[in-house]
mmCIF file of C-alpha atoms in Angstrom:
data_model
loop_
_atom_site.group_PDB
_atom_site.id
_atom_site.type_symbol
_atom_site.label_atom_id
_atom_site.label_comp_id
_atom_site.label_asym_id
_atom_site.label_seq_id
_atom_site.Cartn_x
_atom_site.Cartn_y
_atom_site.Cartn_z
ATOM 1 C CA MET A 1 60.764 -51.806 -75.623
ATOM 2 C CA LYS A 2 59.317 -54.628 -73.608
ATOM 3 C CA LYS A 3 57.152 -53.240 -70.880
ATOM 4 C CA SER A 4 57.671 -54.565 -67.392
ATOM 5 C CA ARG A 5 54.574 -56.109 -65.729
ATOM 6 C CA PRO A 6 53.495 -54.031 -62.781
ATOM 7 C CA VAL A 7 53.929 -55.438 -59.268
ATOM 8 C CA ALA A 8 50.635 -56.215 -57.777
ATOM 9 C CA LYS A 9 49.859 -54.860 -54.319
ATOM 10 C CA ALA A 10 47.717 -56.342 -51.538
ATOM 11 C CA THR A 11 45.774 -54.127 -49.015
ATOM 12 C CA PHE A 12 44.163 -55.950 -46.194
ATOM 13 C CA PRO A 13 41.833 -53.828 -43.953
ATOM 14 C CA HIS A 14 42.926 -55.652 -40.898
ATOM 15 C CA LEU A 15 46.581 -56.355 -41.810
ATOM 16 C CA PRO A 16 49.444 -54.043 -42.774
ATOM 17 C CA ALA A 17 49.275 -52.717 -46.326
ATOM 18 C CA TRP A 18 51.926 -55.081 -47.831
ATOM 19 C CA PRO A 19 52.904 -55.436 -51.399
ATOM 20 C CA VAL A 20 52.779 -58.934 -52.553
ATOM 21 C CA MET A 21 56.515 -59.110 -53.067
ATOM 22 C CA ALA A 22 57.036 -58.049 -49.450
ATOM 23 C CA MET A 23 55.023 -61.037 -48.280
ATOM 24 C CA MET A 24 57.221 -63.236 -50.503
ATOM 25 C CA VAL A 25 60.308 -61.796 -48.867
ATOM 26 C CA MET A 26 58.790 -62.565 -45.421
ATOM 27 C CA ILE A 27 57.983 -66.019 -46.323
ATOM 28 C CA GLY A 28 61.519 -66.839 -47.497
ATOM 29 C CA MET A 29 63.372 -64.716 -44.964
ATOM 30 C CA ALA A 30 65.897 -66.102 -42.637
ATOM 31 C CA GLY A 31 65.646 -65.723 -38.910
ATOM 32 C CA MET A 32 61.951 -66.397 -38.575
ATOM 33 C CA PRO A 33 60.691 -67.550 -35.185
ATOM 34 C CA GLU A 34 61.740 -71.181 -34.511
ATOM 35 C CA PRO A 35 59.625 -73.641 -32.374
ATOM 36 C CA ALA A 36 61.047 -74.157 -28.957
ATOM 37 C CA PHE A 37 61.059 -77.944 -29.631
ATOM 38 C CA SER A 38 59.520 -80.141 -32.156
ATOM 39 C CA LEU A 39 58.715 -83.807 -32.813
ATOM 40 C CA ASP A 40 58.241 -85.291 -36.251
ATOM 41 C CA GLY A 41 57.230 -88.909 -36.726
ATOM 42 C CA TYR A 42 54.585 -91.216 -35.678
ATOM 43 C CA VAL A 43 53.631 -91.915 -32.058
ATOM 44 C CA GLY A 44 50.786 -94.506 -31.468
ATOM 45 C CA ASN A 45 48.844 -95.554 -28.564
ATOM 46 C CA GLY A 46 50.882 -97.221 -25.819
ATOM 47 C CA PHE A 47 54.171 -95.390 -26.734
ATOM 48 C CA GLN A 48 55.847 -92.665 -24.851
ATOM 49 C CA SER A 49 57.576 -89.998 -26.956
ATOM 50 C CA GLN A 50 61.006 -88.393 -26.187
ATOM 51 C CA VAL A 51 60.718 -84.823 -27.588
ATOM 52 C CA ARG A 52 63.798 -83.322 -29.107
ATOM 53 C CA GLN A 53 64.257 -79.873 -27.382
ATOM 54 C CA GLU A 54 65.691 -77.045 -29.501
ATOM 55 C CA ARG A 55 66.646 -73.697 -27.705
ATOM 56 C CA LEU A 56 64.169 -74.482 -24.952
ATOM 57 C CA SER A 57 63.402 -71.428 -22.876
ATOM 58 C CA PRO A 58 62.179 -71.437 -19.194
ATOM 59 C CA ASP A 59 58.844 -69.925 -20.451
ATOM 60 C CA ALA A 60 58.180 -72.519 -23.100
ATOM 61 C CA VAL A 61 55.367 -75.017 -23.155
ATOM 62 C CA GLU A 62 56.396 -78.591 -23.175
ATOM 63 C CA ILE A 63 54.195 -81.089 -25.044
ATOM 64 C CA THR A 64 54.648 -84.823 -24.649
ATOM 65 C CA VAL A 65 52.782 -87.980 -25.595
ATOM 66 C CA THR A 66 52.553 -90.468 -22.769
ATOM 67 C CA GLY A 67 50.386 -93.581 -23.290
ATOM 68 C CA ASP A 68 47.304 -92.454 -24.871
ATOM 69 C CA GLN A 69 47.434 -88.902 -23.691
ATOM 70 C CA ILE A 70 48.839 -85.657 -25.238
ATOM 71 C CA VAL A 71 50.166 -83.528 -22.369
ATOM 72 C CA ALA A 72 50.850 -79.801 -22.382
ATOM 73 C CA LEU A 73 53.017 -78.506 -19.569
ATOM 74 C CA PHE A 74 53.188 -74.670 -18.876
ATOM 75 C CA PRO A 75 55.489 -73.385 -16.263
ATOM 76 C CA GLY A 76 53.757 -73.288 -12.798
ATOM 77 C CA ALA A 77 50.498 -74.738 -14.082
ATOM 78 C CA ALA A 78 48.842 -78.098 -13.853
ATOM 79 C CA PRO A 79 49.254 -80.504 -16.885
ATOM 80 C CA GLN A 80 46.603 -80.152 -19.551
ATOM 81 C CA GLU A 81 45.788 -83.578 -20.978
ATOM 82 C CA THR A 82 43.637 -84.572 -23.979
ATOM 83 C CA PRO A 83 43.266 -88.344 -25.040
ATOM 84 C CA LEU A 84 44.143 -89.870 -28.312
ATOM 85 C CA SER A 85 41.369 -91.898 -30.104
ATOM 86 C CA LEU A 86 41.889 -95.566 -30.694
ATOM 87 C CA GLY A 87 44.240 -96.003 -33.503
ATOM 88 C CA GLU A 88 45.059 -92.212 -33.650
ATOM 89 C CA THR A 89 48.751 -91.464 -34.235
ATOM 90 C CA VAL A 90 50.751 -88.214 -33.452
ATOM 91 C CA LYS A 91 52.400 -86.937 -36.737
ATOM 92 C CA SER A 92 54.019 -83.773 -35.483
ATOM 93 C CA ILE A 93 54.335 -81.515 -32.419
ATOM 94 C CA ARG A 94 55.420 -77.806 -32.540
ATOM 95 C CA ALA A 95 55.806 -75.834 -29.311
ATOM 96 C CA GLY A 96 56.994 -72.331 -28.485
ATOM 97 C CA GLU A 97 56.641 -69.810 -25.647
ATOM 98 C CA ARG A 98 52.965 -69.755 -24.549
ATOM 99 C CA ILE A 99 51.523 -71.714 -27.451
ATOM 100 C CA GLY A 100 51.752 -75.305 -28.923
ATOM 101 C CA ALA A 101 50.256 -77.366 -31.870
ATOM 102 C CA VAL A 102 49.923 -81.080 -32.521
ATOM 103 C CA VAL A 103 48.962 -82.724 -35.840
ATOM 104 C CA THR A 104 47.607 -86.233 -35.560
ATOM 105 C CA SER A 105 46.277 -88.660 -38.222
ATOM 106 C CA GLY A 106 42.722 -87.361 -37.619
ATOM 107 C CA ARG A 107 42.875 -84.040 -36.018
ATOM 108 C CA LEU A 108 44.603 -80.603 -35.470
ATOM 109 C CA LEU A 109 45.150 -79.683 -31.818
ATOM 110 C CA ALA A 110 46.336 -76.329 -30.226
ATOM 111 C CA ILE A 111 46.738 -74.874 -26.867
ATOM 112 C CA SER A 112 47.739 -71.518 -25.412
ATOM 113 C CA GLU A 113 48.914 -70.256 -22.008
ATOM 114 C CA GLU A 114 45.989 -67.735 -21.800
ATOM 115 C CA THR A 115 43.265 -70.377 -21.602
ATOM 116 C CA ALA A 116 45.330 -73.728 -21.128
ATOM 117 C CA GLN A 117 42.640 -75.701 -22.797
ATOM 118 C CA TRP A 118 43.086 -77.946 -25.779
ATOM 119 C CA GLN A 119 41.202 -76.741 -28.905
ATOM 120 C CA ILE A 120 40.415 -79.353 -31.532
ATOM 121 C CA GLU A 121 39.670 -79.325 -35.248
ATOM 122 C CA SER A 122 38.885 -82.475 -37.151
ATOM 123 C CA LEU A 123 40.509 -83.377 -40.511
ATOM 124 C CA SER A 124 38.870 -85.013 -43.382
ATOM 125 C CA MET A 125 40.361 -88.241 -44.918
ATOM 126 C CA GLY A 126 41.923 -86.476 -47.807
ATOM 127 C CA GLU A 127 43.611 -83.866 -45.530
ATOM 128 C CA THR A 128 45.645 -85.954 -43.119
ATOM 129 C CA ALA A 129 48.655 -86.934 -45.367
ATOM 130 C CA ALA A 130 49.721 -83.417 -46.074
ATOM 131 C CA ALA A 131 48.759 -81.596 -42.756
ATOM 132 C CA GLU A 132 51.475 -79.547 -41.120
ATOM 133 C CA SER A 133 51.916 -76.688 -38.720
ATOM 134 C CA LEU A 134 53.943 -73.592 -38.095
ATOM 135 C CA VAL A 135 54.082 -71.725 -34.584
ATOM 136 C CA SER A 136 54.997 -68.249 -33.671
ATOM 137 C CA PRO A 137 54.444 -66.659 -30.326
ATOM 138 C CA GLY A 138 51.050 -65.221 -31.327
ATOM 139 C CA ILE A 139 49.413 -67.616 -33.790
ATOM 140 C CA VAL A 140 49.441 -71.117 -35.164
ATOM 141 C CA LEU A 141 49.166 -71.897 -38.824
ATOM 142 C CA PHE A 142 48.186 -75.439 -40.072
ATOM 143 C CA VAL A 143 48.038 -76.242 -43.806
ATOM 144 C CA THR A 144 46.618 -79.238 -45.603
ATOM 145 C CA ASP A 145 45.815 -79.885 -49.274
ATOM 146 C CA ASP A 146 42.430 -78.413 -48.910
ATOM 147 C CA ARG A 147 42.742 -75.451 -46.673
ATOM 148 C CA GLY A 148 44.632 -73.152 -44.267
ATOM 149 C CA VAL A 149 43.684 -73.204 -40.596
ATOM 150 C CA VAL A 150 44.724 -70.773 -37.940
ATOM 151 C CA PHE A 151 44.555 -71.179 -34.200
ATOM 152 C CA ASP A 152 43.902 -67.707 -32.815
ATOM 153 C CA PRO A 153 44.903 -67.747 -29.098
ATOM 154 C CA ALA A 154 43.297 -64.233 -28.669
ATOM 155 C CA LEU A 155 39.997 -65.657 -29.649
ATOM 156 C CA ASN A 156 40.746 -69.226 -28.511
ATOM 157 C CA ARG A 157 39.269 -70.813 -31.560
ATOM 158 C CA PHE A 158 40.185 -72.101 -35.008
ATOM 159 C CA GLU A 159 39.563 -70.239 -38.323
ATOM 160 C CA SER A 160 39.625 -71.946 -41.632
ATOM 161 C CA PHE A 161 40.197 -70.899 -45.224
ATOM 162 C CA GLY A 162 39.286 -73.352 -47.946
ATOM 163 C CA VAL A 163 41.563 -73.476 -50.956
ATOM 164 C CA PRO A 164 39.653 -73.742 -54.206
ATOM 165 C CA PRO A 165 39.760 -76.955 -56.096
ATOM 166 C CA GLY A 166 42.778 -77.186 -58.347
ATOM 167 C CA GLU A 167 44.864 -74.707 -56.355
ATOM 168 C CA GLU A 168 47.641 -75.767 -53.956
ATOM 169 C CA ILE A 169 49.267 -73.905 -51.141
ATOM 170 C CA VAL A 170 52.841 -73.347 -52.306
ATOM 171 C CA ASP A 171 54.363 -71.425 -49.388
ATOM 172 C CA ARG A 172 53.467 -70.280 -45.872
ATOM 173 C CA ALA A 173 54.923 -68.272 -43.035
ATOM 174 C CA VAL A 174 54.041 -67.142 -39.487
ATOM 175 C CA LEU A 175 55.562 -64.054 -37.949
ATOM 176 C CA SER A 176 54.633 -62.643 -34.507
ATOM 177 C CA ASP A 177 50.788 -62.729 -34.512
ATOM 178 C CA ILE A 178 50.337 -62.878 -38.408
ATOM 179 C CA ALA A 179 50.026 -66.069 -40.596
ATOM 180 C CA VAL A 180 50.321 -65.960 -44.395
ATOM 181 C CA PHE A 181 49.925 -68.672 -47.018
ATOM 182 C CA VAL A 182 50.141 -68.375 -50.902
ATOM 183 C CA THR A 183 48.837 -70.304 -53.736
ATOM 184 C CA ALA A 184 49.632 -69.785 -57.398
ATOM 185 C CA ASN A 185 46.648 -67.488 -57.678
ATOM 186 C CA ARG A 186 46.118 -65.721 -54.318
ATOM 187 C CA THR A 187 47.818 -64.553 -51.051
ATOM 188 C CA VAL A 188 45.888 -65.023 -47.817
ATOM 189 C CA GLY A 189 46.607 -63.501 -44.464
ATOM 190 C CA TYR A 190 45.294 -63.557 -40.975
ATOM 191 C CA ARG A 191 46.201 -61.434 -37.828
ATOM 192 C CA SER A 192 45.529 -62.795 -34.378
ATOM 193 C CA ALA A 193 42.351 -61.255 -32.939
ATOM 194 C CA GLY A 194 41.150 -60.245 -36.441
ATOM 195 C CA GLY A 195 38.588 -63.135 -36.601
ATOM 196 C CA ARG A 196 38.695 -63.596 -40.343
ATOM 197 C CA PHE A 197 41.117 -64.092 -43.217
ATOM 198 C CA GLU A 198 41.883 -61.407 -45.813
ATOM 199 C CA GLU A 199 42.447 -62.454 -49.336
ATOM 200 C CA PHE A 200 44.283 -60.889 -52.251
ATOM 201 C CA SER A 201 43.871 -62.506 -55.655
ATOM 202 C CA PHE A 202 46.491 -62.011 -58.372
ATOM 203 C CA ALA A 203 45.464 -60.344 -61.420
ATOM 204 C CA GLY A 204 45.134 -61.945 -64.815
ATOM 205 C CA GLY A 205 48.486 -63.210 -65.866
ATOM 206 C CA GLU A 206 49.958 -62.975 -62.420
ATOM 207 C CA ARG A 207 51.124 -66.218 -60.702
ATOM 208 C CA PHE A 208 53.272 -66.954 -57.791
ATOM 209 C CA GLN A 209 56.149 -69.519 -58.533
#
């Protein structure tokens, strides 16, 4: 009789003790938090964007691009602006309640209601084409070809996990204050306020497909 391969399990000290399969279900599940509104495309200096709003709530942050400024508007607060560099273009905007994220041709930007200050992480030349973001109420996950990056609003800073050469991020998810991404060889998780990523490497012969 052919033996079934055991299911690997991941135990992260600062995350729930999840089996890897449970993480896969979470990544593929329906009903995950959606951004309150989003903009995909390219916005260059001198252009004003019209953001397509989806299920906008009264408490959601609104992020727009006006001229050469990226502007975040939190209810009852003064606008928070950060300038675009010469020739820099906005690739995507994701925004939900209390938190928002922007990917440009050279940077990752994030802002939360707690501090209402733009935080910025530079991209290398090789990262810009594939950079994307996911937003949930308590965390932002950015993924590129080279790494996973979270914006942790509890710490008001970015944390980065480099993907080893030859690996590729094949799936990713955010849920509440947790971010997870998966390569063929490992699962990596981060919980807001944790301050570090937790990694589970698949055993020999195990691969995520």
